[in-house]
Amino acid sequence: MPAVSKGDGMRGLAVFISDIRNCKSKEAEIKRINKELANIRSKFKGDKALDGYSKKKYVCKLLFIFLLGHDIDFGHMEAVNLLSSNRYTEKQIGYLFISVLVNSNSELIRLINNAIKNDLASRNPTFMGLALHCIANVGSREMAEAFAGEIPKILVAGDTMDSVKQSAALCLLRLYRTSPDLVPMGDWTSRVVHLLNDQHLGVVTAATSLITTLAQKNPEEFKTSVSLAVSRLSRIVTSASTDLQDYTYYFVPAPWLSVKLLRLLQCYPPPDPAVRGRLTECLETILNKAQEPPKSKKVQHSNAKNAVLFETISLIIHHDSEPNLLVRACNQLGQFLQHRETNLRYLALESMCTLASSEFSHEAVKTHIETVINALKTERDVSVRQRAVDLLYAMCDRSNAQQIVAEMLSYLETADYSIREEIVLKVAILAEKYAVDYTWYVDTILNLIRIAGDYVSEEVWYRVIQIVINRDDVQGYAAKTVFEALQAPACHENLVKVGGYILGEFGNLIAGDPRSSPLIQFHLLHSKFHLCSVPTRALLLSTYIKFVNLFPEVKTTIQDVLRSDSQLKNADVELQQRAVEYLRLSTVASTDILATVLEEMPPFPERQSSILAKLKKKKGPDTATGLEEAKRERSAAVNGGPEPAPASAASTPSPSADLLGLGAAPPAPAGPPPSSGGLLVDVFSDSPSAVAPLAPGSEDNFARFVCKNNGVLFENQLLQIGLKSEFRQNLGRMFIFYGNKTSTQFLNFTPTLICSDDLQMNLSLQTKPVDPTVDGGAQVQQVVNIECVSDFTEAPVLNIQFRYGGTFQNVSVKLPITLNKFFQPTEMASQDFFQRWKQLSNPQQEVQNIFKAKHPMDTEITKAKIIGFGSALLEEVDPNPANFVGAGIIHTKTTQIGCLLRLEPNLQAQPPSPRARVPRPRCCSWSDPVPCVLALSWTPQ
Amino acid sequence: MMRFMLLFSRQGKLRLQKWYLATSDKERKKMVRELMQVVLARKPKMCSFLEWRDLKVVYKRYASLYFCCAIEGQDNELITLELIHRYVELLDKYFGSVCELDIIFNFEKAYFILDEFLMGGDVQDTSKKSVLKAIEQADLLQESGSPSLRDLMPTDYSLPPL
């Protein structure tokens, strides 16, 4: 079937392409293209009307030029004209041009949509096909607006041709992916599900893709698809290879459809017993077939067969409920680990990684450890070796940690540069997680530094220091080991850092041995000093001053070093300052003071290993491995593993957390918000179920905003949300800034403000939708106009949904709009204040809140908070100087109400339990929330 | 879902590109450049899959042409590999022992065939017959009497027999 017999060769186009190919240089090519562009432009502009053929030819040339990588800024109109041609070939080129070149915000979109509308209505299946393809190719929001209502009708209409149905299904899928809100669920959904029963396998294939995606978002609506998919799958699996005719691919019956059906089933938990039996039968048949001799020697046969097999294994892992199937899957993958096809070895390693996290198959996976280690040593393709590292990491537990870590360390000596850093992180994590004996841990990390010092990031060497400081059973060993490691003539700077720090803290533990006397320790460290960078030198200077405290006998030696010109007059300010200050400290301070100032470091608070966070970040937020990681952690926590539970990490107060909450952003929660939520169930129980539970840390961030208006409200690895707001009387305006921290676009970016019914009556929020696409690194802004109608206690929730990469992201945070934002300060003299207070103050007329302050009640900070809170701070009003009083007016649309406020810090209690009191105006509960809201500002974690 | 498909030559010339997710022109060019570099640097016997950015890349070389697809994390690599093969078969059947030049000179046809086969990043129909029937029907609708393209092709780098 040679091309020559086909269709409509465009001689001019072919000549042009030939010319371009014959161009000897880039310049010649550009010259030829410019000539052609000029020619086309004059033709398009000429007085003579072009016939369809010429128009098509020129549009096609433009397309070719564009595909070569040049910009095209004209010809769109001519392409749109071609759409209304009656000749198929002209129409087709017109559509192709538009699919490739027209972006969504083109003003031509109205004309294009018109042409599409005509073709959809033409009832000519080929024209309808072209139109549907165009919609799917452009896939913009405008297209969705115009056609999302129409396409479901075409899809389920009884008289639609099969080929059009196929196109309609996938076209709808594309629109749903871009603008799910514009594709309304309706009667058509149940009819779409029944397409799984269609006689035409092409229709079933296309429909399965659509149903899978719809079912992910609306599982309830599509749950009947499960039994239909199972029976379809069962029919395919048991069919003879000739039954399905053209849908049999190299003797494998309908492999694409099988894979899709198995994917659809992964949207649901294991089905009911009746269906489940049938499904298990299918899965077993597929596993059995894998053991049969191949029906063809062609690689296509085995690829298609194994594609189905791997998808089957994915489903088995997804269900994670049939130990028998899981173990069979594992054995099958074990066979593939030794297969001669590199592709199969790669996939087996990858798939086994997920199996390793199932309790049923973890042990079975572990039996393959030797094969995997061997793969690490012998595979010639780095991407396969990378998978082997991943699998070793996944299968690691207490029983094999020493072996796996040792193998990874030895692999590290020759590993490709591209994956070294990741291996270093993995080794560091495993060594920490499974260390029974911390001397082994210390050895491992020092080995890491020795073998791959350049790839050992700060997180890793910080961590070893944290652990040594927190565990006194290992300190002496650590000191001895770093001392020995530092003897090497050339050692990595990271080792000098770790060595310097540890000897500075625990050098005394080995000073009894004359071979590591204080002076020898000092000289050893100082011999490295001149080879190191400024930060390391600064660290060493601190070690020296610590030595002055630990070993009074080396004081004069160290003072001499500090006094030398190279220190005191160092060009680097930091080094110079340290030298000057340390020298002075060592001279003037008494032994007692030195001992206090230079005391051993207190233990570090236990928190999630920063290394783990780094590995996750490196792996990308939502890759399969990341999820798998999370799964493993969960199961580790359930099994009561001795490793510090990561869940507690977020709530540990960090010593550096700023007290006022005015400073930098709080630590970002690692990874996506946990799926088990229900934190706020009582607040918005009737809100849509699609809204994510509040992101971890959201409450704290919310509290930080009680007394301030600007700052970062939320941050994770993908997204940062910043706020700027201003309030006057009962009105306010809030600017929300959404920053895309990645380099990839966010799609379907939709922030929604959610107010409960109660809140809606009292607080009115108005905003406009934002652009649904946020480019990588870009920031978009949304303005919310706020009006306080009446008093309120709850806060609105900001829900953000978007697609990042292939994954759907869903984040909810509380938006800090609290009643005190509508406070106006009122100055008042002492006499006035107490007169009013006493008028109001009887037990029924006072609301108070006693709370435990998480932060010290420092006077200045408290004053700042009360002012930030919005009321006036009345100084020298309260007879008790420890108390704080404030006054203000709450402005709402309907009324204004005065509010007095007294905060009694109650510093004797531990922790301080201040009492916030507000007198309650007659028969009015308006100011009731005030003490609670004020309390919030002292209670973030 | 497939994110995009690229066809490029060993010399790094892009022959066909199909994007199934809105991507800016600048970003496209950057991705193409980056990915071509990665794939062209790989040795013949290496595995056909690799991790790239947050995507999985599946590629296969046929004669002088690389066919390269980027798919999402949950997608099946092997079936994608066979998807590439099925597309090559379709081209082969249509052009008759297809070569790189066929795709250069009839790029629009290569796009039409791909469109019949894949839509919005998912398989529309896997039956060779159905796809080719659709294309042929379209061809029947076209005018006849075109000059021979083969005259213009200096050399013939046929793809290996399938």
PDB file of C-alpha atoms in Angstrom, chain B residues 5-122:
ATOM      1  CA  MET B   5       4.526  11.307  22.397  1.00  0.00           C
ATOM      2  CA  LEU B   6       7.642  12.262  20.472  1.00  0.00           C
ATOM      3  CA  LEU B   7       9.246  10.854  17.379  1.00  0.00           C
ATOM      4  CA  PHE B   8      12.796  11.932  16.777  1.00  0.00           C
ATOM      5  CA  SER B   9      15.750  10.797  14.752  1.00  0.00           C
ATOM      6  CA  ARG B  10      19.119   9.618  15.954  1.00  0.00           C
ATOM      7  CA  GLN B  11      20.453  13.011  14.967  1.00  0.00           C
ATOM      8  CA  GLY B  12      18.049  14.628  17.391  1.00  0.00           C
ATOM      9  CA  LYS B  13      15.588  15.971  14.789  1.00  0.00           C
ATOM     10  CA  LEU B  14      12.051  16.043  16.050  1.00  0.00           C
ATOM     11  CA  ARG B  15       9.711  14.392  13.542  1.00  0.00           C
ATOM     12  CA  LEU B  16       6.404  14.356  15.356  1.00  0.00           C
ATOM     13  CA  GLN B  17       5.130  15.605  18.663  1.00  0.00           C
ATOM     14  CA  LYS B  18       1.767  15.112  20.245  1.00  0.00           C
ATOM     15  CA  TRP B  19       0.838  16.657  23.577  1.00  0.00           C
ATOM     16  CA  TYR B  20      -2.141  15.462  25.538  1.00  0.00           C
ATOM     17  CA  LEU B  21      -1.964  18.034  28.305  1.00  0.00           C
ATOM     18  CA  ALA B  22      -1.882  21.790  27.786  1.00  0.00           C
ATOM     19  CA  THR B  23       1.781  22.768  27.884  1.00  0.00           C
ATOM     20  CA  SER B  24       3.252  26.112  26.952  1.00  0.00           C
ATOM     21  CA  ASP B  25       5.370  26.288  23.846  1.00  0.00           C
ATOM     22  CA  LYS B  26       8.443  27.235  25.835  1.00  0.00           C
ATOM     23  CA  GLU B  27       7.994  24.379  28.250  1.00  0.00           C
ATOM     24  CA  ARG B  28       7.480  21.949  25.366  1.00  0.00           C
ATOM     25  CA  LYS B  29      10.718  22.942  23.731  1.00  0.00           C
ATOM     26  CA  LYS B  30      12.580  22.594  26.984  1.00  0.00           C
ATOM     27  CA  MET B  31      11.122  19.169  27.679  1.00  0.00           C
ATOM     28  CA  VAL B  32      11.823  17.919  24.179  1.00  0.00           C
ATOM     29  CA  ARG B  33      15.424  19.053  24.338  1.00  0.00           C
ATOM     30  CA  GLU B  34      15.988  17.550  27.743  1.00  0.00           C
ATOM     31  CA  LEU B  35      14.331  14.231  27.041  1.00  0.00           C
ATOM     32  CA  MET B  36      15.979  13.746  23.658  1.00  0.00           C
ATOM     33  CA  GLN B  37      19.333  14.184  25.316  1.00  0.00           C
ATOM     34  CA  VAL B  38      18.550  11.582  27.945  1.00  0.00           C
ATOM     35  CA  VAL B  39      17.202   9.015  25.511  1.00  0.00           C
ATOM     36  CA  LEU B  40      19.845   9.463  22.825  1.00  0.00           C
ATOM     37  CA  ALA B  41      22.571   8.940  25.415  1.00  0.00           C
ATOM     38  CA  ARG B  42      21.307   5.478  26.271  1.00  0.00           C
ATOM     39  CA  LYS B  43      22.965   2.368  24.925  1.00  0.00           C
ATOM     40  CA  PRO B  44      21.137  -0.161  22.721  1.00  0.00           C
ATOM     41  CA  LYS B  45      20.611  -3.002  25.191  1.00  0.00           C
ATOM     42  CA  MET B  46      19.344  -0.841  27.975  1.00  0.00           C
ATOM     43  CA  CYS B  47      15.910  -1.059  29.417  1.00  0.00           C
ATOM     44  CA  SER B  48      13.108   0.739  27.573  1.00  0.00           C
ATOM     45  CA  PHE B  49      11.813   2.542  30.635  1.00  0.00           C
ATOM     46  CA  LEU B  50      13.158   5.343  32.696  1.00  0.00           C
ATOM     47  CA  GLU B  51      12.041   7.784  35.317  1.00  0.00           C
ATOM     48  CA  TRP B  52      12.100  11.331  34.124  1.00  0.00           C
ATOM     49  CA  ARG B  53      10.868  14.276  36.152  1.00  0.00           C
ATOM     50  CA  ASP B  54       7.661  12.968  37.701  1.00  0.00           C
ATOM     51  CA  LEU B  55       6.845  10.834  34.684  1.00  0.00           C
ATOM     52  CA  LYS B  56       7.698   7.446  33.322  1.00  0.00           C
ATOM     53  CA  VAL B  57       9.228   7.406  29.888  1.00  0.00           C
ATOM     54  CA  VAL B  58       8.835   4.451  27.555  1.00  0.00           C
ATOM     55  CA  TYR B  59      10.811   4.468  24.354  1.00  0.00           C
ATOM     56  CA  LYS B  60      11.814   2.205  21.532  1.00  0.00           C
ATOM     57  CA  ARG B  61      14.018   2.658  18.566  1.00  0.00           C
ATOM     58  CA  TYR B  62      12.971   1.571  15.105  1.00  0.00           C
ATOM     59  CA  ALA B  63      15.809   1.975  12.581  1.00  0.00           C
ATOM     60  CA  SER B  64      16.768   5.630  12.698  1.00  0.00           C
ATOM     61  CA  LEU B  65      13.695   6.756  14.620  1.00  0.00           C
ATOM     62  CA  TYR B  66      13.035   6.880  18.324  1.00  0.00           C
ATOM     63  CA  PHE B  67       9.438   6.606  19.487  1.00  0.00           C
ATOM     64  CA  CYS B  68       9.139   8.004  22.947  1.00  0.00           C
ATOM     65  CA  CYS B  69       6.086   8.264  25.229  1.00  0.00           C
ATOM     66  CA  ALA B  70       5.739   9.886  28.621  1.00  0.00           C
ATOM     67  CA  ILE B  71       3.139   8.293  30.853  1.00  0.00           C
ATOM     68  CA  GLU B  72       1.970   8.816  34.402  1.00  0.00           C
ATOM     69  CA  GLY B  73       3.034   6.950  37.509  1.00  0.00           C
ATOM     70  CA  GLN B  74       0.143   4.495  37.533  1.00  0.00           C
ATOM     71  CA  ASP B  75       0.325   3.624  33.862  1.00  0.00           C
ATOM     72  CA  ASN B  76       1.497   0.318  32.485  1.00  0.00           C
ATOM     73  CA  GLU B  77       4.917   0.429  30.844  1.00  0.00           C
ATOM     74  CA  LEU B  78       4.718  -2.756  28.816  1.00  0.00           C
ATOM     75  CA  ILE B  79       1.379  -1.980  27.267  1.00  0.00           C
ATOM     76  CA  THR B  80       2.740   1.427  26.308  1.00  0.00           C
ATOM     77  CA  LEU B  81       5.668  -0.255  24.651  1.00  0.00           C
ATOM     78  CA  GLU B  82       3.238  -2.313  22.604  1.00  0.00           C
ATOM     79  CA  LEU B  83       1.221   0.795  21.905  1.00  0.00           C
ATOM     80  CA  ILE B  84       4.276   2.224  20.208  1.00  0.00           C
ATOM     81  CA  HIS B  85       4.646  -0.990  18.284  1.00  0.00           C
ATOM     82  CA  ARG B  86       1.030  -0.965  17.195  1.00  0.00           C
ATOM     83  CA  TYR B  87       1.452   2.591  15.943  1.00  0.00           C
ATOM     84  CA  VAL B  88       4.522   1.578  13.961  1.00  0.00           C
ATOM     85  CA  GLU B  89       2.538  -1.310  12.509  1.00  0.00           C
ATOM     86  CA  LEU B  90      -0.210   1.084  11.497  1.00  0.00           C
ATOM     87  CA  LEU B  91       2.258   3.416   9.811  1.00  0.00           C
ATOM     88  CA  ASP B  92       3.865   0.475   8.146  1.00  0.00           C
ATOM     89  CA  LYS B  93       0.616  -0.866   6.866  1.00  0.00           C
ATOM     90  CA  TYR B  94      -0.461   2.515   5.595  1.00  0.00           C
ATOM     91  CA  PHE B  95       2.754   3.600   3.919  1.00  0.00           C
ATOM     92  CA  GLY B  96       3.945   0.129   3.029  1.00  0.00           C
ATOM     93  CA  SER B  97       7.262  -0.558   4.760  1.00  0.00           C
ATOM     94  CA  VAL B  98       7.423   2.819   6.357  1.00  0.00           C
ATOM     95  CA  CYS B  99      10.623   4.824   6.629  1.00  0.00           C
ATOM     96  CA  GLU B 100      11.589   8.042   8.311  1.00  0.00           C
ATOM     97  CA  LEU B 101      11.102   9.931   5.053  1.00  0.00           C
ATOM     98  CA  ASP B 102       7.483   8.857   4.817  1.00  0.00           C
ATOM     99  CA  ILE B 103       6.909  10.491   8.138  1.00  0.00           C
ATOM    100  CA  ILE B 104       8.779  13.629   7.130  1.00  0.00           C
ATOM    101  CA  PHE B 105       6.959  14.106   3.848  1.00  0.00           C
ATOM    102  CA  ASN B 106       3.582  12.961   5.064  1.00  0.00           C
ATOM    103  CA  PHE B 107       3.697  14.321   8.551  1.00  0.00           C
ATOM    104  CA  GLU B 108       0.025  15.208   8.409  1.00  0.00           C
ATOM    105  CA  LYS B 109      -0.839  11.590   7.676  1.00  0.00           C
ATOM    106  CA  ALA B 110       1.273  10.424  10.594  1.00  0.00           C
ATOM    107  CA  TYR B 111      -0.768  12.762  12.777  1.00  0.00           C
ATOM    108  CA  PHE B 112      -4.083  11.552  11.364  1.00  0.00           C
ATOM    109  CA  ILE B 113      -3.191   7.925  11.995  1.00  0.00           C
ATOM    110  CA  LEU B 114      -2.093   8.721  15.526  1.00  0.00           C
ATOM    111  CA  ASP B 115      -5.335  10.589  16.116  1.00  0.00           C
ATOM    112  CA  GLU B 116      -7.375   7.622  15.017  1.00  0.00           C
ATOM    113  CA  PHE B 117      -5.441   5.417  17.370  1.00  0.00           C
ATOM    114  CA  LEU B 118      -5.018   7.616  20.439  1.00  0.00           C
ATOM    115  CA  MET B 119      -7.194  10.414  21.678  1.00  0.00           C
ATOM    116  CA  GLY B 120      -6.624  12.635  24.668  1.00  0.00           C
ATOM    117  CA  GLY B 121      -3.814  10.339  25.750  1.00  0.00           C
ATOM    118  CA  ASP B 122      -5.830   7.142  25.805  1.00  0.00           C
TER     119      ASP B 122
END
